[in-house]
Short mmCIF file of C-alpha atoms in Angstrom, two decimals:
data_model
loop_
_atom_site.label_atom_id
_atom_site.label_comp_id
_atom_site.label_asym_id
_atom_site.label_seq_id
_atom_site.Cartn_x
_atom_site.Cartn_y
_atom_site.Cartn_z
CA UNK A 14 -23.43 32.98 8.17
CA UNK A 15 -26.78 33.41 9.82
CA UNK A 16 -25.12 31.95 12.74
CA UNK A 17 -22.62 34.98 12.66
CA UNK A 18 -25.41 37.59 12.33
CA UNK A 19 -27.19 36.20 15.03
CA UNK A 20 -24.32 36.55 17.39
CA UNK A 21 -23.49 39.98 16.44
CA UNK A 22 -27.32 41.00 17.15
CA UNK A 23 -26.98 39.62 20.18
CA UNK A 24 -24.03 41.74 20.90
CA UNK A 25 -25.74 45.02 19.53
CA UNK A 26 -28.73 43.88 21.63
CA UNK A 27 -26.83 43.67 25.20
CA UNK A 28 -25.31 46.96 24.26
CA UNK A 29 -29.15 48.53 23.47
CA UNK A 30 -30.25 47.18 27.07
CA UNK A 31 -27.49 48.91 28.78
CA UNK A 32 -27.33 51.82 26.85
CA UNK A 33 -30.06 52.59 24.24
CA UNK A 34 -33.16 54.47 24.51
CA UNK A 35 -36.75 52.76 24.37
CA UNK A 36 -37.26 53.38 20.65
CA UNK A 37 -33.42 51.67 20.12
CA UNK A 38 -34.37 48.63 22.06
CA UNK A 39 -37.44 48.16 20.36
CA UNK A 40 -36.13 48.07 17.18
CA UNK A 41 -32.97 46.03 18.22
CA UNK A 42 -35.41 43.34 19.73
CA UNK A 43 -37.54 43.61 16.16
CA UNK A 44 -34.27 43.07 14.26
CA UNK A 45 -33.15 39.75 15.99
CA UNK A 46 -36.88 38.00 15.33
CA UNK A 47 -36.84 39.41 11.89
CA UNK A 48 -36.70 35.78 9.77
CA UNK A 49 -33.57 36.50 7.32
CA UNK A 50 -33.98 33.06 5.67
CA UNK A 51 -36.73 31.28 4.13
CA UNK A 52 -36.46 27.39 4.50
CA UNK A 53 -36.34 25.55 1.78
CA UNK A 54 -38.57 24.64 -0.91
CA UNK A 55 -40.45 21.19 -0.09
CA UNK A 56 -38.95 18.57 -2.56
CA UNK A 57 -41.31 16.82 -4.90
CA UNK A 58 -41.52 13.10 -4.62
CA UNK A 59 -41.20 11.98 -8.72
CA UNK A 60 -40.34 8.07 -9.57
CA UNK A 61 -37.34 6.86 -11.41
CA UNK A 62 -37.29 4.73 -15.42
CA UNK A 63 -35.17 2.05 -15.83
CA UNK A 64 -34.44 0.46 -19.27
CA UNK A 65 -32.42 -2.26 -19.56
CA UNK A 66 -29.42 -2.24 -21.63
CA UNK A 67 -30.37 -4.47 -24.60
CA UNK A 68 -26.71 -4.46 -26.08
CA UNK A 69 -24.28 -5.15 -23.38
CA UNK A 70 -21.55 -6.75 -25.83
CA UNK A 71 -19.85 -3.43 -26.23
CA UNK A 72 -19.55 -2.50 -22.36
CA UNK A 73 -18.84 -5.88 -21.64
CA UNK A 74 -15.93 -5.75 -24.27
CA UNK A 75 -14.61 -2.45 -22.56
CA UNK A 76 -15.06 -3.30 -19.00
CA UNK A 77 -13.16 -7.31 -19.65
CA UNK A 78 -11.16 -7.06 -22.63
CA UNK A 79 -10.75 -8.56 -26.05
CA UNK A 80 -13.87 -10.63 -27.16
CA UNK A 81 -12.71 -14.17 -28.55
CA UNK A 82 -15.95 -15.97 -30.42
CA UNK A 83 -15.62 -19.65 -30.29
CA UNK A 84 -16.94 -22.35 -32.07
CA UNK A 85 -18.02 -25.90 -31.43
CA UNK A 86 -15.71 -27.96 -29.20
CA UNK A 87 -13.61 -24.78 -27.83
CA UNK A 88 -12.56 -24.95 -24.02
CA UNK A 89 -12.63 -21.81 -22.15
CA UNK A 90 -10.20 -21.03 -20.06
CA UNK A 91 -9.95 -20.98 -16.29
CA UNK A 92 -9.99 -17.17 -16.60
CA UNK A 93 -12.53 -16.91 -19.07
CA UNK A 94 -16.33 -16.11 -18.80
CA UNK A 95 -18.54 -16.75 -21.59
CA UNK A 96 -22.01 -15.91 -23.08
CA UNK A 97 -24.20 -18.19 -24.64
CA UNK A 98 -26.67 -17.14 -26.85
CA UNK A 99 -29.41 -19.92 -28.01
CA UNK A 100 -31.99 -17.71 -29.89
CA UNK A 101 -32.67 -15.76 -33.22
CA UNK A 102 -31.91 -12.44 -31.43
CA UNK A 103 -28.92 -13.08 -29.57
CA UNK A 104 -30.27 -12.96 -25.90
CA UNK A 105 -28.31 -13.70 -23.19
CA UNK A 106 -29.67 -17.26 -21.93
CA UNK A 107 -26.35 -19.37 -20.20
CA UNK A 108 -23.80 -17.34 -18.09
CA UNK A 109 -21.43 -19.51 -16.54
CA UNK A 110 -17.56 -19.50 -15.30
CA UNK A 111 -16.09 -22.42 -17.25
CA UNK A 112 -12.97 -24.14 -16.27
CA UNK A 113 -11.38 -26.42 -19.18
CA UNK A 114 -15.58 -27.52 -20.10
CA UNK A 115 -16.24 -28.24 -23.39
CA UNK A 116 -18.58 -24.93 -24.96
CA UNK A 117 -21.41 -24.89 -27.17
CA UNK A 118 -22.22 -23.41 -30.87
CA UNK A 119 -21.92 -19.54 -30.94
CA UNK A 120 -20.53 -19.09 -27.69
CA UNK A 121 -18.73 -15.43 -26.90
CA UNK A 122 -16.18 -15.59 -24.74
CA UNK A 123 -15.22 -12.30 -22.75
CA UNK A 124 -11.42 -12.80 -21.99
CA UNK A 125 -10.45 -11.31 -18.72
CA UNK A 126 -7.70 -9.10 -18.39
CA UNK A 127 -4.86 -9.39 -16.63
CA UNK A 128 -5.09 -7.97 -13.03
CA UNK A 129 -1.19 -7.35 -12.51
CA UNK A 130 0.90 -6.29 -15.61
CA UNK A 131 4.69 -6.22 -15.84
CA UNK A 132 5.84 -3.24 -16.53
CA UNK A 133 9.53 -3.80 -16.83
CA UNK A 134 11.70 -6.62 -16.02
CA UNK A 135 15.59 -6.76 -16.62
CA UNK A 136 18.83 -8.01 -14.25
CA UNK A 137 20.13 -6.01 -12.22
CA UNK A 138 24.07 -5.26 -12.12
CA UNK A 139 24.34 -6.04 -8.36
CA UNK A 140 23.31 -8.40 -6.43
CA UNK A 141 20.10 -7.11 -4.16
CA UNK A 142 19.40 -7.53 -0.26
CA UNK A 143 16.42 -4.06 0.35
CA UNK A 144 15.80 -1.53 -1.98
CA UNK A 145 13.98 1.39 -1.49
CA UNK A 146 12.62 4.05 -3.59
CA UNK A 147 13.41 7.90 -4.18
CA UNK A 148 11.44 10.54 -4.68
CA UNK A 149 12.00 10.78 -8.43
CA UNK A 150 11.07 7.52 -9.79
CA UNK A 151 14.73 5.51 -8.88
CA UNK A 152 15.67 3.13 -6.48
CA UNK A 153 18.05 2.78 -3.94
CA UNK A 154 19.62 -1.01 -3.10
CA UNK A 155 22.25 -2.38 -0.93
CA UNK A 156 24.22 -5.75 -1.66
CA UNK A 157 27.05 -6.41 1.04
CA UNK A 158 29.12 -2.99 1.26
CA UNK A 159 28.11 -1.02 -1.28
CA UNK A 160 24.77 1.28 -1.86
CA UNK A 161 23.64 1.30 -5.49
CA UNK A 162 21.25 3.57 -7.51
CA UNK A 163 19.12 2.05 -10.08
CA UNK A 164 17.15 3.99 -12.84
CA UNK A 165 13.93 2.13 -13.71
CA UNK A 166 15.81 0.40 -16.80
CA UNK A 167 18.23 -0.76 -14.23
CA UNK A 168 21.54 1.55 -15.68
CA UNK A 169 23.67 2.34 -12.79
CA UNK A 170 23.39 6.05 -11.82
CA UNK A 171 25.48 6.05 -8.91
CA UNK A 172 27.50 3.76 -6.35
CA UNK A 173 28.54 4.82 -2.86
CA UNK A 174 31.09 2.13 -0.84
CA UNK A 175 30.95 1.54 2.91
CA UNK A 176 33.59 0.04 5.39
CA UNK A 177 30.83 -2.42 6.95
CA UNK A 178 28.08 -5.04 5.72
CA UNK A 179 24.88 -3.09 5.12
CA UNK A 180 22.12 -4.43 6.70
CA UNK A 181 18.88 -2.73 5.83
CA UNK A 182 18.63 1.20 3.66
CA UNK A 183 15.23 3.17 4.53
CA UNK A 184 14.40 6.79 2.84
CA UNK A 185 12.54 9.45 5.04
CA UNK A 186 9.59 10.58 3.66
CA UNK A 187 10.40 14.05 5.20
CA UNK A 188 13.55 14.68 4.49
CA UNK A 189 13.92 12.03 1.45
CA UNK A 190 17.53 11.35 2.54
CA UNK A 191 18.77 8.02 2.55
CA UNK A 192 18.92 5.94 5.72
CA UNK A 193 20.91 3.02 6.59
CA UNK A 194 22.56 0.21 9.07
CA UNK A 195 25.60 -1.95 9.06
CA UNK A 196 26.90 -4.65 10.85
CA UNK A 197 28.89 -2.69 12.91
CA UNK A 198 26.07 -1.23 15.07
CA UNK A 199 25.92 1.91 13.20
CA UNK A 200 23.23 4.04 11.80
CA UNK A 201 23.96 6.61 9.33
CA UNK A 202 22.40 8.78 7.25
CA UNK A 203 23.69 9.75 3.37
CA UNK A 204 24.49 13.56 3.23
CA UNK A 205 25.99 15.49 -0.16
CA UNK A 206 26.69 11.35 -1.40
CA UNK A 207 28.84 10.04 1.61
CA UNK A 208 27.30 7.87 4.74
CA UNK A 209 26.87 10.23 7.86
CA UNK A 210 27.15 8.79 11.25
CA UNK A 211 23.96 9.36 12.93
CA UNK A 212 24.10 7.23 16.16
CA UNK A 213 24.96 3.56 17.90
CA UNK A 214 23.19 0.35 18.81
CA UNK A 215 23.90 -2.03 21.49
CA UNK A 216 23.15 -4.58 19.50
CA UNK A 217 23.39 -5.40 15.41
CA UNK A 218 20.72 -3.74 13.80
CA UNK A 219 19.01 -6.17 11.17
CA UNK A 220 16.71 -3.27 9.78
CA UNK A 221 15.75 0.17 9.81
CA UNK A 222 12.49 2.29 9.27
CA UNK A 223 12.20 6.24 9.06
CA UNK A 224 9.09 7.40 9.66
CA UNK A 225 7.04 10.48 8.77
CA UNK A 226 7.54 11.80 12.31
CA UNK A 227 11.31 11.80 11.45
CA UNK A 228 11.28 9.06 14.19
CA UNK A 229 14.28 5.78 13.32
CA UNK A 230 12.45 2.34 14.13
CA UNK A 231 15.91 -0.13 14.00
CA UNK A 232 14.87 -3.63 14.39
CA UNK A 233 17.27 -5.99 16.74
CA UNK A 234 17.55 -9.37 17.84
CA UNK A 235 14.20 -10.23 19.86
CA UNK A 236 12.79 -6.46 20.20
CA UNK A 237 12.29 -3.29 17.76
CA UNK A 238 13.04 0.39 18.93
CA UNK A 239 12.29 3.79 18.64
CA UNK A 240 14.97 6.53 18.27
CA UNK A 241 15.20 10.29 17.42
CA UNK A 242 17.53 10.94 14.69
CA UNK A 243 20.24 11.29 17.30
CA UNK A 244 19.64 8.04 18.88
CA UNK A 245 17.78 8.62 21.94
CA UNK A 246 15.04 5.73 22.51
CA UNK A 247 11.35 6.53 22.25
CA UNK A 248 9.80 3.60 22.88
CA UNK A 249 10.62 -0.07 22.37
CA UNK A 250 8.28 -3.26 21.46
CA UNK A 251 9.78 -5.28 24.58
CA UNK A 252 7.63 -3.20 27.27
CA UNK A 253 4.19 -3.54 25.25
CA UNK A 254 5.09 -7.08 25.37
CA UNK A 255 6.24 -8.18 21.63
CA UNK A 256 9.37 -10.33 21.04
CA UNK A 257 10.08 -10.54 17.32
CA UNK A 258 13.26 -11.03 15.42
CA UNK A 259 12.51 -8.70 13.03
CA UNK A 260 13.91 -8.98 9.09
CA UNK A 261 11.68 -5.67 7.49
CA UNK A 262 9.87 -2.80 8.82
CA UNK A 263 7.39 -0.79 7.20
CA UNK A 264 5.44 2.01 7.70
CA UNK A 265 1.76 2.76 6.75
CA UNK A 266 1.16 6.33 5.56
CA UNK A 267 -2.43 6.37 6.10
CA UNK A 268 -2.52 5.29 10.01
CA UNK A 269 0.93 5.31 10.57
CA UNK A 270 0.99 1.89 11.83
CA UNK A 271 4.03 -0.35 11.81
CA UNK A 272 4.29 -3.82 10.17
CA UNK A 273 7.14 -6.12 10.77
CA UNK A 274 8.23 -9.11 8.81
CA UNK A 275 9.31 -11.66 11.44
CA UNK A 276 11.64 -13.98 9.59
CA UNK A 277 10.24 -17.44 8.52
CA UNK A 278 6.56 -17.14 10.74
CA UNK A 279 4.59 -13.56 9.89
CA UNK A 280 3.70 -10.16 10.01
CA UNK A 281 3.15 -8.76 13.04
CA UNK A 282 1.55 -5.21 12.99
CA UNK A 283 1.40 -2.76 15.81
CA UNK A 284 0.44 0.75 16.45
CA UNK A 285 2.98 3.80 16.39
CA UNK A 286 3.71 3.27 20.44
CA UNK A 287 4.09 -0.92 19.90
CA UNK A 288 0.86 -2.18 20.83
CA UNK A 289 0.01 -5.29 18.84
CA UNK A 290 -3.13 -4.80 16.83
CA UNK A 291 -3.03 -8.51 14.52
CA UNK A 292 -0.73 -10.85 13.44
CA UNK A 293 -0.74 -11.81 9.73
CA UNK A 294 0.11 -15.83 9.18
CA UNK A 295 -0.16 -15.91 4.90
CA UNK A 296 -3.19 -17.12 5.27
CA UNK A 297 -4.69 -17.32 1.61
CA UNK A 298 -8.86 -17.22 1.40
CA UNK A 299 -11.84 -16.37 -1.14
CA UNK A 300 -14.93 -16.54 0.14
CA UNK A 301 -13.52 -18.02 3.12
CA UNK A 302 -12.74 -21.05 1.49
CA UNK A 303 -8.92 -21.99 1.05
CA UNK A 304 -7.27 -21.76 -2.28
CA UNK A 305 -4.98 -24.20 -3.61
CA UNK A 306 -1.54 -23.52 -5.41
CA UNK A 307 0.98 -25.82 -6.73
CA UNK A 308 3.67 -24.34 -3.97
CA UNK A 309 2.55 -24.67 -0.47
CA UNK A 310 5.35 -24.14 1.50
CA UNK A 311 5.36 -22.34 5.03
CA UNK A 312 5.29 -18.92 4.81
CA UNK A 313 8.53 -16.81 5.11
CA UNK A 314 7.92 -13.31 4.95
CA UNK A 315 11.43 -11.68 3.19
CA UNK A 316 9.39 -7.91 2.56
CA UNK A 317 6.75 -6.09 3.68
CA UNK A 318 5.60 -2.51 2.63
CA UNK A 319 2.36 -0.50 2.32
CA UNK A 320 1.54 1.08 -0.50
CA UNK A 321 -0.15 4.35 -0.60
CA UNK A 322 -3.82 3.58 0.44
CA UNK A 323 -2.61 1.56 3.46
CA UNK A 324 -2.43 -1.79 2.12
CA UNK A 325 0.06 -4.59 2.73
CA UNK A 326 2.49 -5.83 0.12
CA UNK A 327 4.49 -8.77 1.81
CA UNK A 328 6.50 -10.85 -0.65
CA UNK A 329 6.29 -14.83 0.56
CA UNK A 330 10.23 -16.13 -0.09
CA UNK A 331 9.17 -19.69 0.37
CA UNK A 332 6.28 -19.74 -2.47
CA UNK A 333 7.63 -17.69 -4.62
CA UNK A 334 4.64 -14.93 -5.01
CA UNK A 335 3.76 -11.35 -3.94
CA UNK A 336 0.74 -10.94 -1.22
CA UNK A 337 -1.75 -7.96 -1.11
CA UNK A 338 -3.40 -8.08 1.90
CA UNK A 339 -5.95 -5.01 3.56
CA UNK A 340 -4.45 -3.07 6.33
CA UNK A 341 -6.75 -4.53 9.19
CA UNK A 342 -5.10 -8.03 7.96
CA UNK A 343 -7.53 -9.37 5.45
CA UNK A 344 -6.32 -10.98 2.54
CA UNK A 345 -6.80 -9.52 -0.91
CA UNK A 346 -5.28 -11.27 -3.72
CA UNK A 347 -1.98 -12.77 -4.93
CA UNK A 348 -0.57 -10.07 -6.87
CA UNK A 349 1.91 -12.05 -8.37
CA UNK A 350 3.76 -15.29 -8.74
CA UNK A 351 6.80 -15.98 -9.97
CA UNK A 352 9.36 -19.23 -10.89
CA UNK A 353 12.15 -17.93 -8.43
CA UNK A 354 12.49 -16.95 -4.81
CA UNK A 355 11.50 -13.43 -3.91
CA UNK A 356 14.05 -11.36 -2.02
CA UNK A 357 13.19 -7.91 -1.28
CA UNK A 358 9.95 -6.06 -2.51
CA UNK A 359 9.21 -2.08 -2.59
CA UNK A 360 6.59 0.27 -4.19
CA UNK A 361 7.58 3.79 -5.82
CA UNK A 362 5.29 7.23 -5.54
CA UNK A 363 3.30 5.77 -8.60
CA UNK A 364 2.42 2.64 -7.06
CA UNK A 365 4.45 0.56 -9.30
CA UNK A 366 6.17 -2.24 -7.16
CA UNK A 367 9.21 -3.60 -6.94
CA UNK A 368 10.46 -7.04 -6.53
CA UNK A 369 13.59 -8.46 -6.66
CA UNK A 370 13.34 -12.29 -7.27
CA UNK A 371 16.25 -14.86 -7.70
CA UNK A 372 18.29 -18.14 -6.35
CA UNK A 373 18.18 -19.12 -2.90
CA UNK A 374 21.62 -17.51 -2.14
CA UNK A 375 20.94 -13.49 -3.99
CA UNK A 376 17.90 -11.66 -5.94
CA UNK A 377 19.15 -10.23 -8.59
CA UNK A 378 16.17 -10.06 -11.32
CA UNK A 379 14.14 -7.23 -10.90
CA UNK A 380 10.04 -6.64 -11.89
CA UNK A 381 7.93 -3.65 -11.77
CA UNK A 382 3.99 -4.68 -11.31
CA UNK A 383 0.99 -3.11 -11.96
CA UNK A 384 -1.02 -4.39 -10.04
CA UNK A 385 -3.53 -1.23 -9.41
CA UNK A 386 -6.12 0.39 -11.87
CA UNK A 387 -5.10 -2.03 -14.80
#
């Protein structure tokens, strides 16, 4: 504002010099050096109190969940961290992470809670190769020649049939119509419930991707390109020098950069014009140590999506769990594992994901995770 006045003075001032008479210009020039604004009052320096919290129990209890008070030869569990109290006024003398270790008299045990929570689980009526969400809570998925929509209790809401194997289904997050590609080198696009052909491939696309630029990433043998809607090519990943066979394709809403599941080795993710920023192997770390599962098979990326902060959600085929890692290509946790092979994974405008898990030949058991602000 003062900035504003300023300028306009300086205006009136100009005009005054050209124009104006002695007694205007001297009262123009008196105007502009009058101080308008005071600066501010000179903070005084004070100190701060701290008092301990003498009762913790009852924030402890809120912030990790049901307290379980064990007696004499208890074990904790591996996910349990306990309290030890040794005097007359119950003062917190032992903290320690136990891990099947026997526990002393009045220990308190602060159960953790669970970091991922199932939502819903049930079996789905088709078999499932992708699925993708809509805008209002369902989910699209494709199995063979037919597209299927799925309520989030798994009832059938509506089927549409196709002539060709369906490869890979994609929604734009612009238009929220339904995208997809079939064996037959087509890519199509669903309009008033029937499959609209959009454009051709050269070669058998094995996935698709809309973006928010209303851009169609189709991902081939050995390359991925970039179309307009009416197939003419943008860009594609062999000039910036990456040679993939990609099996999913994902974009990230926050930075809009592309991650692509390269079938059986890793994620390779890329900026919107191709360039290769990092390569995610399934590497699994806490505090750069290695952690150790039961299942250590080689990683085989089936899925890869962001969620709505820009993180990763790749679902590991091989070793049967769900991966959260950071979008710069740190790993974050194992969201979830699972007894059966995961197949396709997706993530609805709520953040609840999606996996489909099941035999070695089709996924047909579907999950919806928690796995944020639990």
């Amino acid at each position: 504002m003062y900035e504003k006045q300023l300028k306009q003075r300086t205006e009136e001032c100009k005009a005054a010099l050209q124009r104006g008479s002695h007694i205007q210009i001297y009262d123009t020039f008196c105007e502009i050096h009058t101080p308008t604004h005071s600066l501010p009052v000179k903070p005084v320096l004070g100190t701060a109190n701290f008092t301990p919290n003498e009762s913790p129990e009852d924030h402890l209890k809120e912030a990790m969940g049901k307290v379980i008070t064990s007696g004499q030869g208890q074990t904790s569990t591996d996910h349990d961290r306990s309290v030890s109290t040794s005097d007359d006024q119950g003062q917190s003398s032992l903290h320690q992470q136990q891990s099947g270790a026997k526990v002393g008299n009045a220990v308190t045990t602060y159960k953790l809670l669970p970091r991922t929570k199932v939502v819903d689980q049930w079996e789905s009526p088709c078999d499932i190769g992708s699925i993708c969400p809509t805008t209002d809570g369902h989910e699209w998925t494709n199995s063979t020649k037919t597209l299927t929509l799925l309520d989030r209790k798994g009832k059938v809401i509506q089927n549409v049939n196709h002539n060709d194997w369906i490869n890979d289904i994609s929604l734009s997050p612009t238009t929220h119509t339904l995208w997809a590609c079939d064996s037959d080198n087509n890519i199509m696009e669903m309009v008033s419930g029937r499959q609209t052909h959009r454009f051709s491939t050269k070669e058998e696309p094995a996935c698709i991707c809309i973006t928010a630029s209303s851009h169609v990433i189709v991902g081939m043998p050995k390359h991925i390109s970039k179309f307009t809607t009416d197939g003419k090519m943008v860009c594609d990943s062999k000039a910036t020098g990456i040679v993939c066979t990609p099996y999913r394709i994902s974009e990230c809403p926050v930075t809009h950069n592309v991650a692509v599941a390269v079938a059986k080795k890793h994620i390779v993710v890329m900026n919107n014009d191709f360039k290769k920023l990092f390569l995610y192997r399934g590497e699994i770390t806490r505090l750069n140590q290695p952690i150790t599962h039961t299942r250590s098979r080689p990683f085989n990326p089936c899925g890869v999506v962001y969620d709505s902060v820009g993180n990763l959600i790749i679902g590991d085929y091989n070793n049967y769990r769900v991966l959260l890692v950071s979008g710069g290509g740190e790993f974050l946790r194992v969201i979830h594992t699972d007894t059966d092979y995961v197949w396709a994974v997706s993530i609805d405008r709520e953040d609840v994901l999606w996996v489909v898990f099941g035999s070695a030949l089709m996924g047909n058991t579907v999950k919806l995770l928690q796995y944020r602000n639990v």
